[in-house]
Short mmCIF file of C-alpha atoms in Angstrom, two decimals:
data_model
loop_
_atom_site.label_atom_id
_atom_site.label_comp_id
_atom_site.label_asym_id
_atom_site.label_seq_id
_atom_site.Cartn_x
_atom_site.Cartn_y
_atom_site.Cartn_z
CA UNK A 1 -22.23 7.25 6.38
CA UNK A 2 -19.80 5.03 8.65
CA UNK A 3 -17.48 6.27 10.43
CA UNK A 4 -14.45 6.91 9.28
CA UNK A 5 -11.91 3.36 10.47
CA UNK A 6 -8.43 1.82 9.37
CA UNK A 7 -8.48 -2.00 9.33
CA UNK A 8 -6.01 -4.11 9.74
CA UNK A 9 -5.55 -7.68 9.53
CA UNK A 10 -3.47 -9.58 12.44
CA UNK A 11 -2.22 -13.71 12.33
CA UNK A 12 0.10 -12.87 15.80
CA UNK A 13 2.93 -13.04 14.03
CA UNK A 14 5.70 -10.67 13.67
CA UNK A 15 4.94 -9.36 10.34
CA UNK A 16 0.98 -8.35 11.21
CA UNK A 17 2.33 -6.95 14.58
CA UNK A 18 4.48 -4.28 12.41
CA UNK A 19 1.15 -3.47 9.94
CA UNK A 20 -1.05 -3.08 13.06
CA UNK A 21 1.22 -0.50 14.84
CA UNK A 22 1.51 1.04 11.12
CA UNK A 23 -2.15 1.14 11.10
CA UNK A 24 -2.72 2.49 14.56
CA UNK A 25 -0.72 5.70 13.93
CA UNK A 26 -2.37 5.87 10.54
CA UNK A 27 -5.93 5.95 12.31
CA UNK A 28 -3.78 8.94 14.87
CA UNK A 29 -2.87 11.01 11.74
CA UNK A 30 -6.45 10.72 10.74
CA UNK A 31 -8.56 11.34 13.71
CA UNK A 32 -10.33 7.89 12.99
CA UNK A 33 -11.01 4.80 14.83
CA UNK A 34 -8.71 0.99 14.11
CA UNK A 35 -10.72 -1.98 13.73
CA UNK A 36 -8.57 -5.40 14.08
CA UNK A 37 -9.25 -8.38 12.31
CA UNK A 38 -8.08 -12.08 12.74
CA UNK A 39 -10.41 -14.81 10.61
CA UNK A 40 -11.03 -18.20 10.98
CA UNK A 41 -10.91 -19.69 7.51
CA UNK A 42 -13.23 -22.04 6.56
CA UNK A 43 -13.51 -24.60 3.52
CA UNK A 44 -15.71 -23.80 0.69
CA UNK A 45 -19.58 -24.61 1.29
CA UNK A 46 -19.13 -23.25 4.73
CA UNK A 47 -17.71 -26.60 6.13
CA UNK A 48 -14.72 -25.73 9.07
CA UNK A 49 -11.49 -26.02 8.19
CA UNK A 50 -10.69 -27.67 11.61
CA UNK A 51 -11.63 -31.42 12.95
CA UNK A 52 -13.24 -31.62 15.82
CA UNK A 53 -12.29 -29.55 19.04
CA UNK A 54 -9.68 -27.79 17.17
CA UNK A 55 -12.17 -25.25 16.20
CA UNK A 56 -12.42 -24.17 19.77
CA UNK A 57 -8.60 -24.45 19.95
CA UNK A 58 -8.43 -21.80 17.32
CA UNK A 59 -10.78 -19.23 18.48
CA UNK A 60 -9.32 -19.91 21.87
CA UNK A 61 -5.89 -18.97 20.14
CA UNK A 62 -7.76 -15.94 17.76
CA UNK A 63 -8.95 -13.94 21.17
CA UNK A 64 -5.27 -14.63 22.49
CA UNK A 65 -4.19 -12.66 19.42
CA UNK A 66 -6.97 -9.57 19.74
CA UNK A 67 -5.95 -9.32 23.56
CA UNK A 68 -2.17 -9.23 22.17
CA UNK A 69 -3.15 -6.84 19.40
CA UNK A 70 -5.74 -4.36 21.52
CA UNK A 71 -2.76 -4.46 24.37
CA UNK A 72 0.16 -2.93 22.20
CA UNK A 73 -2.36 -0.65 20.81
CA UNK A 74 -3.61 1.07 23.99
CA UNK A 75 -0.15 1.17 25.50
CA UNK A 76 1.42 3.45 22.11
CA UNK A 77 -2.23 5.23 21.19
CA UNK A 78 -4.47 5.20 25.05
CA UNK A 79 -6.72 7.44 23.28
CA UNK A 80 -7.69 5.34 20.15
CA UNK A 81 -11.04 4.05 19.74
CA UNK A 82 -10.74 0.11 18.68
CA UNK A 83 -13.03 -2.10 17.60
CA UNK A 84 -12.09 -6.08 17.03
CA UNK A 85 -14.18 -8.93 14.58
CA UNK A 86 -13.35 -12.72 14.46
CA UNK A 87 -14.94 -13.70 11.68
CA UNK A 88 -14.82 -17.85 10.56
CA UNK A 89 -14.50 -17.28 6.59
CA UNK A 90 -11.04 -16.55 4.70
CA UNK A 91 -8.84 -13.68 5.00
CA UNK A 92 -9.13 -12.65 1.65
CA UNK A 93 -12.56 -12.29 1.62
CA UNK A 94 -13.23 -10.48 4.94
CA UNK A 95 -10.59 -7.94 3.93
CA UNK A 96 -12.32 -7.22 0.94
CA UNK A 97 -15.58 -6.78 2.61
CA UNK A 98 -14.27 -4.28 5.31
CA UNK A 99 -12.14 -2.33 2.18
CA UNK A 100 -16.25 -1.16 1.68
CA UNK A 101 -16.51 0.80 4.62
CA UNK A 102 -12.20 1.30 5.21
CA UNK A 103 -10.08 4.53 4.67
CA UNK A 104 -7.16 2.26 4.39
CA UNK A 105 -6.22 -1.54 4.72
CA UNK A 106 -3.06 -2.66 6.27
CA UNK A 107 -1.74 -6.31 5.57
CA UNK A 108 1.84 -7.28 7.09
CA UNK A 109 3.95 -9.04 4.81
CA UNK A 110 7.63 -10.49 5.47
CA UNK A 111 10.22 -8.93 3.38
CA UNK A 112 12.91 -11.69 3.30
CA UNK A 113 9.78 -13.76 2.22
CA UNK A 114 7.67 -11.86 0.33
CA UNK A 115 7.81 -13.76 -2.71
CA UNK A 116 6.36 -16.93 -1.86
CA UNK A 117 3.75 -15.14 0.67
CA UNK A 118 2.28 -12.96 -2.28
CA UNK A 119 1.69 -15.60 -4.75
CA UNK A 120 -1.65 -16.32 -5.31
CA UNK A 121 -1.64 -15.78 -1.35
CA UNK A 122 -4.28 -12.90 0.82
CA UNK A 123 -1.97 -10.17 0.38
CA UNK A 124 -2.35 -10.28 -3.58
CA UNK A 125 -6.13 -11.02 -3.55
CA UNK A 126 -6.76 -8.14 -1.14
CA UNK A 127 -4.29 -6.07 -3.05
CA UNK A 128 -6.27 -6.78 -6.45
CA UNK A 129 -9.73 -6.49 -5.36
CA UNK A 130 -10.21 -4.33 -2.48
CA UNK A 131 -12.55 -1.26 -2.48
CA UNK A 132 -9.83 1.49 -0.45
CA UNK A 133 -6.07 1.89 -0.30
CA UNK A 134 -4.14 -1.54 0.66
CA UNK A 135 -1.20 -0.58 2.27
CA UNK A 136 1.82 -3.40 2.65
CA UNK A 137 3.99 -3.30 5.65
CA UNK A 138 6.84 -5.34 4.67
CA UNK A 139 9.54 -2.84 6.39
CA UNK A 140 8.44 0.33 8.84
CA UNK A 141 10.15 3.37 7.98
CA UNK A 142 10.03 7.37 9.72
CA UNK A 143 11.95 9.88 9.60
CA UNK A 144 12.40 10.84 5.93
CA UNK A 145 9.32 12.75 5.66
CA UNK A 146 8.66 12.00 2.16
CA UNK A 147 5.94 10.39 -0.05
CA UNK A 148 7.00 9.19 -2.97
CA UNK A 149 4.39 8.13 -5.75
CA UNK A 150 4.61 6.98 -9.28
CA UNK A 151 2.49 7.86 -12.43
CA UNK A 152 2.27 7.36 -15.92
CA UNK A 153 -0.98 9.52 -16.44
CA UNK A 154 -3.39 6.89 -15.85
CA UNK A 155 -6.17 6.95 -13.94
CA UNK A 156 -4.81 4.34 -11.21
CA UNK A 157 -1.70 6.57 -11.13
CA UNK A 158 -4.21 9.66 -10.32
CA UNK A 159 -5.71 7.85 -7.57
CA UNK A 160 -2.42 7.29 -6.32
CA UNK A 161 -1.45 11.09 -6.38
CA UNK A 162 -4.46 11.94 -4.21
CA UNK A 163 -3.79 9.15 -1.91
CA UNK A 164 -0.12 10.78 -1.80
CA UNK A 165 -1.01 14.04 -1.98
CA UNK A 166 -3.18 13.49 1.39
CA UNK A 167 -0.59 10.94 3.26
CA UNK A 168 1.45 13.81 2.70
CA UNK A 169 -0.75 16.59 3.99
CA UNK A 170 -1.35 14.51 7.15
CA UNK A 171 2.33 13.94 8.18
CA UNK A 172 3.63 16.79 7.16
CA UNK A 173 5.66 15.25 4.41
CA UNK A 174 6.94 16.04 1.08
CA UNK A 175 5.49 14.42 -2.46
CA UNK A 176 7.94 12.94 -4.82
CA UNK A 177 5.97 12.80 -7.97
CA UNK A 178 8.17 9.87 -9.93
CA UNK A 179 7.39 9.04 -13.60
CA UNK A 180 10.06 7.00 -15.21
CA UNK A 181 9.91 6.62 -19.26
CA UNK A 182 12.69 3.70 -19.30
CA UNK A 183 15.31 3.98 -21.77
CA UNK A 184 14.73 4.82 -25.79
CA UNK A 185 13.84 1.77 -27.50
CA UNK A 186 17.20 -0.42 -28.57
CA UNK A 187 19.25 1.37 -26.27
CA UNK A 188 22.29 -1.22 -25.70
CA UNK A 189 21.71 -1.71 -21.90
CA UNK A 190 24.48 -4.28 -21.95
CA UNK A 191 26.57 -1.21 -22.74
CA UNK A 192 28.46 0.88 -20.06
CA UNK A 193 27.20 3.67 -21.97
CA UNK A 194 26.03 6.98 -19.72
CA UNK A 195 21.60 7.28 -20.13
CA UNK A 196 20.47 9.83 -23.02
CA UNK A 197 20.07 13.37 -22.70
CA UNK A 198 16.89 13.95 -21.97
CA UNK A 199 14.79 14.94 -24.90
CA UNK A 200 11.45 16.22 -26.02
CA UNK A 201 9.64 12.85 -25.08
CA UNK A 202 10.94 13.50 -21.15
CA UNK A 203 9.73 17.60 -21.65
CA UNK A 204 6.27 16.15 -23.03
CA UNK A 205 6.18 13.76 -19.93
CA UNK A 206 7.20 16.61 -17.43
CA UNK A 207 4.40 19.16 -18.89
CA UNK A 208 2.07 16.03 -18.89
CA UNK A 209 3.00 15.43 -15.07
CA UNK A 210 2.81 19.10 -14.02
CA UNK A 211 -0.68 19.08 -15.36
CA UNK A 212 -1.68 15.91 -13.45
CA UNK A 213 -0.37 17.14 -10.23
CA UNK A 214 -2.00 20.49 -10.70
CA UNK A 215 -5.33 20.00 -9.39
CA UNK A 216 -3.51 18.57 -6.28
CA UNK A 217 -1.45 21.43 -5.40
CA UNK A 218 -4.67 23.51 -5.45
CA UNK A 219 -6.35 21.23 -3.41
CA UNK A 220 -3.15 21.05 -0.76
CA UNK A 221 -1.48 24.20 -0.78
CA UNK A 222 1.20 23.62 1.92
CA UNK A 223 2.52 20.35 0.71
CA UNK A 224 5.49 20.68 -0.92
CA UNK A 225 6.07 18.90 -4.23
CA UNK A 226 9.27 17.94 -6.35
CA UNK A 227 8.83 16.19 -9.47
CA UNK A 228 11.22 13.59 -10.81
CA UNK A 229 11.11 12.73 -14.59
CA UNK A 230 13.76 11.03 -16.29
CA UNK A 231 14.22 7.42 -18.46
CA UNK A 232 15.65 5.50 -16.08
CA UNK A 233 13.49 1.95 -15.68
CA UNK A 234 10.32 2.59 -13.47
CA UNK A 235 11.22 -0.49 -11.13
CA UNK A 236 14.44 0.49 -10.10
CA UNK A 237 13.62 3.95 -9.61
CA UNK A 238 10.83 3.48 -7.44
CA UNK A 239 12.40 0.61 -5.46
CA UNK A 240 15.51 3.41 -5.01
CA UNK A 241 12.57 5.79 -4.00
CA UNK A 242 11.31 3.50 -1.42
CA UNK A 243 14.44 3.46 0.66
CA UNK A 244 14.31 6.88 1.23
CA UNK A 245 10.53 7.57 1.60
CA UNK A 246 8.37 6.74 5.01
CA UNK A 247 5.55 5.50 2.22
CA UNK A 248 5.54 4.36 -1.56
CA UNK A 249 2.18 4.69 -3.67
CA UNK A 250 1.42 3.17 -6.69
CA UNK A 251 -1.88 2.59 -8.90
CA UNK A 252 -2.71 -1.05 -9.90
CA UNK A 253 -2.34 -0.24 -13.24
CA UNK A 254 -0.91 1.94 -15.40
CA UNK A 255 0.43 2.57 -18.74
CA UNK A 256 3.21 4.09 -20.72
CA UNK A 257 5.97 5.54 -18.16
CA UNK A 258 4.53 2.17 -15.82
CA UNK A 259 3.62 0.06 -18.80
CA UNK A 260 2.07 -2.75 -16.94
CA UNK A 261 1.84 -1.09 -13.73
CA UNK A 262 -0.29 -3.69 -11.92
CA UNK A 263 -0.77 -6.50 -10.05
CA UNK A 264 1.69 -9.39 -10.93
CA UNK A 265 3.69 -6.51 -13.14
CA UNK A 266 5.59 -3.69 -11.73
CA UNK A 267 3.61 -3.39 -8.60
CA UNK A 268 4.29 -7.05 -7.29
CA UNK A 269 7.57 -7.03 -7.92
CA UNK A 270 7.97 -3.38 -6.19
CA UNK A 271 6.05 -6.01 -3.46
CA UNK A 272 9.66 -7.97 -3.32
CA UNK A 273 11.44 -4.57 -3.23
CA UNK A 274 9.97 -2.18 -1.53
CA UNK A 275 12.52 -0.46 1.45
CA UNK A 276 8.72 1.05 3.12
CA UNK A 277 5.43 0.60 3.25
CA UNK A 278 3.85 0.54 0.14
CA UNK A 279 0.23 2.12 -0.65
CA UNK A 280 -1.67 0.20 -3.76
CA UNK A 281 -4.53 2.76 -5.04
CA UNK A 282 -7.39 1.44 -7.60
CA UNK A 283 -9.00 4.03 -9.37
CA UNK A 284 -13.06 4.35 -8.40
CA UNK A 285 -13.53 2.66 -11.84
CA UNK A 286 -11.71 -0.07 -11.09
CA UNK A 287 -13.34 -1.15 -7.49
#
């Protein structure tokens, strides 16, 4: 079995530099090792993406980039084991393949520009396909000591609560257990009107909740839990969640509570939103 690593992709600029100190105290809190990656991408059928002696100029450039990465690493975490690839083939892919073997993936992402990096772009492939936790570090938060993590009862949104659940257990956080119904169906949003009381659909949801969250509370009996059911709109409430959380988690799909909760849905626009880093979980059946 490998050992357990964090990987995290690095392009030198600002936005990487923020995932890869993310990802460094991640591999801390777990006792594992960091593994850096910058690619050189390549056109399809293996032919280089740069003309002649530009291909040296970029590897040149990609070990300037690992000696800036490995440098800020060893001066916050001396004691962390590091390993480094610079692999010619596109980011996308060689995320992916290290997701196999990863505990977590970290991808930097700028959050005034998130938008036009995610379409269609390496964070959204990696996000979408990737075999372990992707975790998006648009903005670095600490301090709150909170997890916050949405479900709807699916099983994305159970992945996500043991994802949570053990975030939480390693930082000594608490789990905010979010499941947002939206408002009753024809309710006049245009309307100043105050939200409904809540009603048997948000008591069914809460017992529904309590159940999926029970197996975790056995399984990590000093993390503290709150749950937070209600029918206000799922985005707003977790991108509200976010700003006061050191981590969001979501699945990649969902249902009911998170109808649509995936990839191009609810979780990339929380991708625009997000105040923290932001955890996407696939369920095993979905890897």
């Amino acid at each position: 079995m490998p050992d357990p690593v964090v990987v995290v992709g690095v392009d030198g600029s600002g936005r990487s530099l923020r995932a890869l100190l993310w990802a460094a105290q991640e591999a801390t809190l777990r006792g594992s090792s960091l593994r850096i990656v910058h690619t050189l991408p390549r056109y399809e059928f293996d032919i280089p993406l740069f003309p002649p002696g530009r291909l040296e100029e970029a590897t040149a450039r990609g070990h300037e980039i690992m000696a800036e990465a490995l440098s800020m690493v060893q001066l916050a975490h001396p004691d962390l084991h590091i390993s480094t690839d610079l692999p010619m083939r596109s980011p996308a892919a060689a995320m992916i393949d290290e997701s196999e073997d990863a505990q977590v993936i970290a991808l930097g992402a700028k959050g005034e520009d998130i938008g036009n990096l995610l379409l269609g772009s390496t964070v959204l492939q990696v996000v979408g396909h990737a075999h372990c936790p992707v975790v998006v570090v648009c903005h670095v938060t600490a301090g709150h000591h909170r997890i916050s993590v949405g479900t709807d009862g699916s099983p994305d949104s159970t992945a996500a609560l043991a994802h949570a659940f053990e975030e939480a257990e390693l930082r000594g956080a608490q789990v905010v257990v979010i499941s947002a119904l939206g408002l009753p169906q024809g309710w006049p949003t245009h309307l100043l009107r105050p939200l409904p009381p809540d009603d048997d659909e948000v008591a069914r949801r809460r017992q529904e909740v309590e159940e999926q969250v029970a197996p975790f509370r056995e399984e990590h009996p000093t993390v503290d839990v709150r749950l937070d059911v209600h029918r206000l709109a799922p985005l707003h409430t977790l991108a509200d969640a976010s700003h006061r959380s050191d981590l969001l988690v979501v699945g990649s799909r969902g249902r009911g509570g998170f109808h649509g909760l995936a990839v191009g849905s609810v979780t990339h626009k929380m991708l625009h939103l997000t105040g923290c880093p932001i955890a996407v979980v696939r369920s095993r059946a979905q890897r």
